[in-house]
């Protein structure tokens, strides 16, 4: 019977893997959508340059990291190369006025937000059946770098990593656990959980740790310092792909099953921190434990329920928005997914449908 169980498990995983790929392919943005988005970026860049001639408008987030779904929003970052640039607050106000005058976008400037941004949206059109949503921020160079890091990981093992991440993003959206404003986790957070699992939990690992591979030539700390954060990572992906071969041969379904199992019952939510740079850390050693217990910091109490360290801003907990209820819901969803997959329904497609119900 053990043998028969093993065979049945393998059969299910093979079929489920295929289902996952078929499913994920349909979710990718079309060439047309990508082209329209690039046109929008260029148009906005041209307009911004009428305010700041030395500026560039760059994509980050899913449109630039290889984890984009159909109709995902556009994250744009404006970099200004001149010395005496306007403040982000002023830029947001001026750009908001300009876009309101010159374009058909719905414009919402948020000059006084913690990170000042202009929010834009465009109604649907033939090329964009679902319209467009876009945030423009300023000088967010760390986000550009973490986007590049995620893209490099996506490129090392495009089949398994991308399928897993894309599936998880859709799953989290369908299960409604992808709203930092409502106490659950951002897409960025979910991507970090997948990478943490593939780099540090899986043995043998599916991905190398790019932040711990030393540079080929000596590099001074200043070169890799951005606002006091070490942004070094090994980004020569050609070379990595030639030299680094994972001895982990699990297919994407097996990895996903283990992923859900791990975050259902093995990840130490109470005490642990998931860090893609350093592996598993302790909340206590980062000073992220105390907030939970101290009644004095009432506002902050919720902040460190769930801890995911940002790869570069290591003092920043990416999941600080996750509340007690949010974490309870997320963990419940990991368990639900794990249960569905463990039950191995007759047809893998049924498992997939149930998961994303
Ligand atoms: N980001 C960040 N810190 C966070 C959240 C986001 O630096 N706490 C940056 C990251 O560069 C991330 C980008 O903002 O890649 C976009 O985040 P998010 O919208 O969560 O991820 P996407 O991959 O764009 O997902 P979606 O397709 O759902 O928009
Ligand atoms: Mg985004």
Coordinates of C-alpha atoms and ligand atoms in Angstrom, one line a residue:
X1 CA 0.0 0.0 0.0
X2 CA 2.9 2.4 0.7
X3 CA 4.0 1.9 -2.9
X4 CA 0.5 2.4 -4.2
X5 CA 0.1 5.6 -2.2
X6 CA 3.5 6.8 -3.5
X7 CA 2.4 6.1 -7.1
X8 CA -0.9 7.9 -6.6
X9 CA 0.9 10.9 -5.1
X10 CA 3.2 11.1 -8.1
X11 CA 0.4 10.7 -10.6
X12 CA -1.5 13.5 -8.9
X13 CA 1.5 15.8 -8.8
X14 CA 2.3 15.3 -12.5
X15 CA -1.3 16.0 -13.5
X16 CA -1.6 18.9 -11.1
X17 CA 1.7 20.4 -12.4
X18 CA 0.4 20.4 -16.0
X19 CA -2.9 22.0 -14.8
X20 CA -1.0 24.7 -13.1
X21 CA 1.0 25.6 -16.2
X22 CA -2.1 25.6 -18.3
X23 CA -3.9 27.8 -15.8
X24 CA -1.0 30.2 -15.3
X25 CA -0.4 30.7 -19.1
X26 CA -4.0 32.1 -19.4
X27 CA -3.3 34.6 -16.8
X28 CA -0.3 36.2 -18.4
X29 CA -0.8 39.7 -19.9
X30 CA -1.1 39.8 -23.7
X31 CA 1.5 41.5 -25.9
X32 CA -1.1 44.1 -26.6
X33 CA -1.6 44.9 -22.9
X34 CA 2.1 45.2 -22.4
X35 CA 2.5 47.5 -25.5
X36 CA -0.3 49.8 -24.2
X37 CA 1.3 50.0 -20.8
X38 CA 4.6 50.9 -22.3
X39 CA 2.9 53.6 -24.3
X40 CA 1.3 55.0 -21.2
X41 CA 4.7 55.0 -19.5
X42 CA 6.3 57.0 -22.3
X43 CA 3.4 59.4 -22.4
X44 CA 3.7 60.1 -18.7
X45 CA 7.4 60.4 -18.9
X46 CA 7.1 63.0 -21.6
X47 CA 4.7 65.0 -19.5
X48 CA 6.8 64.8 -16.4
X49 CA 9.7 66.1 -18.3
X50 CA 7.9 69.4 -18.9
X51 CA 8.2 69.9 -15.1
X52 CA 11.6 68.3 -14.6
X53 CA 13.6 67.9 -17.8
X54 CA 16.2 65.6 -16.2
X55 CA 13.7 63.0 -15.1
X56 CA 13.2 59.4 -16.1
X57 CA 10.1 57.3 -15.4
X58 CA 10.8 53.7 -14.7
X59 CA 8.6 50.6 -14.1
X60 CA 8.9 48.5 -11.0
X61 CA 6.8 45.9 -9.3
X62 CA 5.1 43.2 -11.3
X63 CA 5.3 44.9 -14.7
X64 CA 9.1 44.8 -14.3
X65 CA 9.9 41.7 -12.3
X66 CA 8.4 38.9 -14.4
X67 CA 5.5 38.2 -12.0
X68 CA 2.8 40.1 -13.9
X69 CA -0.7 38.9 -14.3
X70 CA -3.3 40.2 -16.8
X71 CA -4.4 43.6 -15.8
X72 CA -2.0 44.1 -12.9
X73 CA -1.5 47.7 -11.9
X74 CA 1.5 49.7 -13.0
X75 CA 4.0 50.8 -10.5
X76 CA 6.1 53.7 -11.8
X77 CA 9.0 55.5 -10.2
X78 CA 10.3 58.9 -11.3
X79 CA 14.0 59.5 -10.9
X80 CA 15.3 63.0 -11.2
X81 CA 19.0 63.3 -12.1
X82 CA 19.5 67.0 -11.3
X83 CA 20.9 68.3 -8.1
X84 CA 18.3 70.9 -7.1
X85 CA 15.2 68.8 -7.6
X86 CA 11.8 69.6 -6.3
X87 CA 10.6 67.7 -3.3
X88 CA 8.4 64.6 -3.8
X89 CA 5.5 66.5 -2.3
X90 CA 5.8 69.4 -4.7
X91 CA 6.3 67.0 -7.6
X92 CA 3.1 65.2 -6.7
X93 CA 1.1 68.4 -6.5
X94 CA 2.4 69.8 -9.8
X95 CA 2.2 66.5 -11.7
X96 CA -1.3 66.0 -10.4
X97 CA -2.4 69.4 -11.7
X98 CA -0.7 68.8 -15.1
X99 CA -2.2 65.3 -15.6
X100 CA -5.6 66.6 -14.7
X101 CA -5.3 69.3 -17.3
X102 CA -3.6 67.4 -20.1
X103 CA -4.9 63.8 -19.9
X104 CA -7.9 61.6 -19.6
X105 CA -6.7 59.9 -16.5
X106 CA -8.6 60.1 -13.3
X107 CA -6.0 61.7 -11.1
X108 CA -5.6 61.5 -7.3
X109 CA -2.5 63.2 -5.9
X110 CA -1.4 62.2 -2.4
X111 CA 1.3 64.7 -1.6
X112 CA 1.2 64.2 2.1
X113 CA 1.2 60.4 2.3
X114 CA 4.1 58.7 4.0
X115 CA 5.4 58.0 0.5
X116 CA 3.9 60.8 -1.7
X117 CA 2.4 59.4 -4.9
X118 CA 0.1 60.3 -7.7
X119 CA -2.6 57.7 -8.3
X120 CA -4.0 57.4 -11.8
X121 CA -6.6 55.3 -13.5
X122 CA -7.9 55.0 -17.0
X123 CA -11.3 53.7 -18.0
X124 CA -11.6 50.6 -20.2
X125 CA -10.9 50.8 -23.9
X126 CA -10.6 48.2 -26.7
X127 CA -6.9 47.7 -26.0
X128 CA -7.4 47.7 -22.3
X129 CA -10.7 45.9 -21.6
X130 CA -10.3 46.4 -17.9
X131 CA -8.7 49.9 -17.8
X132 CA -5.5 50.8 -16.1
X133 CA -4.4 51.6 -12.6
X134 CA -1.1 53.3 -12.0
X135 CA 0.9 54.8 -9.1
X136 CA 3.7 57.2 -9.7
X137 CA 6.2 57.6 -6.9
X138 CA 9.5 59.5 -6.6
X139 CA 13.1 58.5 -6.0
X140 CA 12.1 55.1 -4.7
X141 CA 15.4 53.6 -5.8
X142 CA 15.2 50.7 -3.3
X143 CA 12.0 49.5 -4.9
X144 CA 13.8 49.5 -8.3
X145 CA 16.5 47.4 -6.8
X146 CA 14.2 44.9 -5.1
X147 CA 12.3 44.6 -8.4
X148 CA 15.6 43.7 -10.1
X149 CA 16.4 41.1 -7.4
X150 CA 13.0 39.5 -7.8
X151 CA 13.4 39.5 -11.6
X152 CA 16.8 37.8 -11.3
X153 CA 15.2 35.0 -9.1
X154 CA 12.5 34.7 -11.7
X155 CA 15.1 34.2 -14.4
X156 CA 17.2 31.6 -12.7
X157 CA 14.4 29.0 -12.8
X158 CA 11.7 30.6 -14.9
X159 CA 9.4 27.6 -15.2
X160 CA 9.1 26.6 -11.5
X161 CA 9.5 30.0 -9.8
X162 CA 7.2 31.9 -12.1
X163 CA 4.5 29.3 -12.1
X164 CA 4.6 29.1 -8.3
X165 CA 4.6 32.8 -7.8
X166 CA 1.9 33.6 -10.4
X167 CA -0.3 30.9 -9.0
X168 CA 0.1 32.0 -5.5
X169 CA -0.7 35.6 -6.4
X170 CA -3.9 34.6 -8.1
X171 CA -4.8 32.3 -5.3
X172 CA -4.2 35.0 -2.7
X173 CA -6.4 37.5 -4.7
X174 CA -9.2 35.0 -5.2
X175 CA -9.1 34.0 -1.5
X176 CA -9.1 37.7 -0.6
X177 CA -6.0 37.7 1.5
X178 CA -4.0 40.2 -0.6
X179 CA -5.0 43.5 0.9
X180 CA -2.5 45.2 3.1
X181 CA -5.0 47.9 3.8
X182 CA -7.3 45.3 5.3
X183 CA -4.8 43.5 7.4
X184 CA -3.5 40.9 5.0
X185 CA -0.4 40.6 2.9
X186 CA 0.8 42.5 -0.2
X187 CA 1.8 40.6 -3.4
X188 CA 5.4 41.6 -2.6
X189 CA 5.1 39.8 0.7
X190 CA 3.8 36.6 -0.9
X191 CA 6.6 36.6 -3.5
X192 CA 9.1 36.9 -0.6
X193 CA 7.5 33.9 1.1
X194 CA 7.9 31.8 -2.0
X195 CA 11.5 32.9 -2.4
X196 CA 12.3 32.2 1.2
X197 CA 10.8 28.8 0.9
X198 CA 12.8 28.0 -2.3
X199 CA 16.1 29.4 -1.0
X200 CA 16.1 28.4 2.7
X201 CA 13.4 25.8 3.4
X202 CA 13.7 23.4 0.5
X203 CA 16.6 21.0 0.9
X204 CA 18.2 20.8 -1.6
X205 CA 17.4 24.4 -2.4
X206 CA 15.7 25.3 -5.6
X207 CA 17.3 28.8 -5.8
X208 CA 20.8 30.0 -4.7
X209 CA 21.0 33.0 -2.3
X210 CA 22.0 35.8 -4.7
X211 CA 22.7 38.2 -1.8
X212 CA 25.3 35.9 -0.3
X213 CA 27.3 35.1 -3.5
X214 CA 30.4 37.2 -3.4
X215 CA 31.2 39.6 -6.3
X216 CA 33.7 38.4 -8.9
X217 CA 35.9 41.5 -8.4
X218 CA 36.2 43.4 -5.1
X219 CA 33.6 46.0 -4.6
X220 CA 33.7 48.8 -2.1
X221 CA 30.9 49.0 0.4
X222 CA 30.0 52.5 -0.9
X223 CA 29.3 51.1 -4.4
X224 CA 26.6 48.8 -3.0
X225 CA 25.2 51.3 -0.4
X226 CA 21.8 52.9 -1.1
X227 CA 20.5 55.2 1.7
X228 CA 22.4 53.2 4.2
X229 CA 21.2 49.8 3.0
X230 CA 23.4 47.2 1.4
X231 CA 21.9 46.4 -2.0
X232 CA 24.5 44.0 -3.2
X233 CA 23.4 40.8 -5.0
X234 CA 24.9 38.7 -7.7
X235 CA 23.1 39.8 -10.8
X236 CA 25.0 38.1 -13.6
X237 CA 22.2 35.7 -14.3
X238 CA 23.9 34.3 -17.5
X239 CA 26.7 33.1 -15.3
X240 CA 24.5 31.8 -12.6
X241 CA 22.5 29.8 -15.1
X242 CA 25.7 28.3 -16.4
X243 CA 27.3 27.5 -13.1
X244 CA 24.4 26.8 -10.7
X245 CA 22.2 23.8 -11.1
X246 CA 19.7 22.9 -8.4
X247 CA 19.7 19.3 -7.5
X248 CA 16.1 19.7 -6.4
X249 CA 14.1 18.0 -9.1
X250 CA 10.6 18.4 -7.6
X251 CA 8.0 19.6 -10.0
X252 CA 5.9 22.8 -9.4
X253 CA 3.0 20.9 -7.9
X254 CA 5.2 19.0 -5.4
X255 CA 6.8 22.4 -4.4
X256 CA 3.4 24.0 -4.0
X257 CA 2.1 21.2 -1.9
X258 CA 5.2 21.5 0.4
X259 CA 4.9 25.3 0.4
X260 CA 1.4 25.2 1.8
X261 CA 2.3 22.5 4.2
X262 CA 5.3 24.5 5.5
X263 CA 3.3 27.7 6.0
X264 CA 0.4 25.7 7.6
X265 CA 2.4 24.1 10.3
X266 CA 6.1 24.5 10.3
X267 CA 6.9 28.2 9.9
X268 CA 7.4 29.6 13.5
X269 CA 4.9 32.6 13.3
X270 CA 5.3 33.4 17.0
X271 CA 9.1 33.8 17.1
X272 CA 10.5 33.6 13.6
X273 CA 11.3 36.1 10.8
X274 CA 11.5 35.0 7.2
X275 CA 14.5 36.6 5.6
X276 CA 15.5 35.8 2.0
X277 CA 18.9 37.4 2.7
X278 CA 19.7 35.6 6.0
X279 CA 17.4 32.6 6.3
X280 CA 15.3 32.2 9.4
X281 CA 15.9 34.9 12.0
X282 CA 14.4 35.4 15.5
X283 CA 12.0 38.2 16.2
X284 CA 13.8 38.8 19.5
X285 CA 17.2 39.3 17.9
X286 CA 15.7 42.0 15.5
X287 CA 13.9 43.7 18.3
X288 CA 10.6 42.8 16.6
X289 CA 9.3 40.8 19.5
X290 CA 8.8 43.5 22.1
X291 CA 6.1 45.4 20.3
X292 CA 3.7 42.5 20.7
X293 CA 3.9 42.4 24.5
X294 CA 4.3 46.1 25.4
X295 CA 1.0 47.8 26.2
X296 CA 2.8 51.1 25.9
X297 CA 3.1 50.8 22.1
X298 CA -0.5 50.1 21.5
X299 CA -0.4 51.4 17.9
X300 CA 2.5 49.2 17.1
X301 CA 1.3 46.1 18.8
X302 CA 0.0 44.6 15.7
X303 CA 3.0 45.4 13.7
X304 CA 5.1 42.3 14.2
X305 CA 2.5 39.5 14.3
X306 CA 4.0 38.2 11.1
X307 CA 7.5 39.0 10.2
X308 CA 9.1 39.1 6.7
X309 CA 12.3 41.0 6.4
X310 CA 12.8 43.2 3.4
X311 CA 15.8 42.0 1.4
X312 CA 17.5 45.4 1.5
X313 CA 15.8 47.5 4.1
X314 CA 16.4 44.9 6.7
X315 CA 14.9 47.0 9.5
X316 CA 11.6 47.0 7.6
X317 CA 9.0 44.3 8.2
X318 CA 7.2 43.8 4.9
X319 CA 4.2 42.2 6.6
X320 CA 3.8 44.8 9.3
X321 CA 0.3 45.6 8.0
X322 CA -0.8 42.0 8.8
X323 CA -3.2 42.2 11.8
X324 CA -4.0 39.4 14.3
X325 CA -7.2 38.6 12.3
X326 CA -5.4 38.9 9.0
X327 CA -2.8 36.4 10.1
X328 CA -5.4 34.1 11.4
X329 CA -7.2 34.2 8.0
X330 CA -4.0 33.8 6.0
X331 CA -2.9 30.8 8.1
X332 CA -6.4 29.3 7.7
X333 CA -6.1 29.7 4.0
X334 CA -2.7 28.0 3.9
X335 CA -4.3 25.1 5.9
X336 CA -7.3 24.9 3.6
X337 CA -5.0 24.7 0.5
X338 CA -2.9 22.1 2.2
X339 CA -5.9 20.0 3.1
X340 CA -7.3 20.2 -0.5
X341 CA -4.0 19.1 -2.0
X342 CA -3.5 16.4 0.6
X343 CA -6.9 14.9 -0.2
X344 CA -5.8 14.5 -3.9
X345 CA -9.2 14.6 -5.6
X346 CA -9.7 12.3 -8.5
X347 CA -8.9 15.0 -11.1
X348 CA -6.2 17.6 -10.5
X349 CA -8.3 20.2 -12.2
X350 CA -10.8 19.9 -9.5
X351 CA -8.2 20.6 -6.9
X352 CA -7.2 23.7 -8.8
X353 CA -10.8 24.9 -9.0
X354 CA -11.4 24.3 -5.3
X355 CA -8.2 26.0 -4.3
X356 CA -9.2 29.3 -6.1
X357 CA -12.9 29.1 -5.4
Ligands
LIG1 N1 7.3 47.3 -2.5 C1 8.2 47.5 -1.5 N2 7.8 47.3 -0.2 C2 6.6 46.9 0.1 C3 5.6 46.6 -0.9 C4 6.0 46.8 -2.2 O1 9.3 47.9 -1.8 N3 6.3 46.7 1.4 C5 7.7 47.5 -3.9 C6 8.4 46.3 -4.5 O2 9.4 46.8 -5.4 C7 7.3 45.6 -5.2 C8 6.5 46.8 -5.7 O3 6.5 47.7 -4.7 O4 7.9 44.9 -6.3 C9 5.0 46.4 -6.0 O5 4.5 45.8 -4.9 P1 3.1 45.0 -5.0 O6 2.1 45.8 -5.7 O7 2.9 44.4 -3.7 O8 3.6 43.8 -6.0 P2 3.4 43.5 -7.5 O9 4.4 42.4 -7.8 O10 3.4 44.7 -8.3 O11 1.9 42.8 -7.4 P3 0.6 43.1 -8.2 O12 0.7 42.4 -9.5 O13 -0.5 42.4 -7.3 O14 0.4 44.6 -8.2
LIG2 MG1 1.9 46.2 -8.5

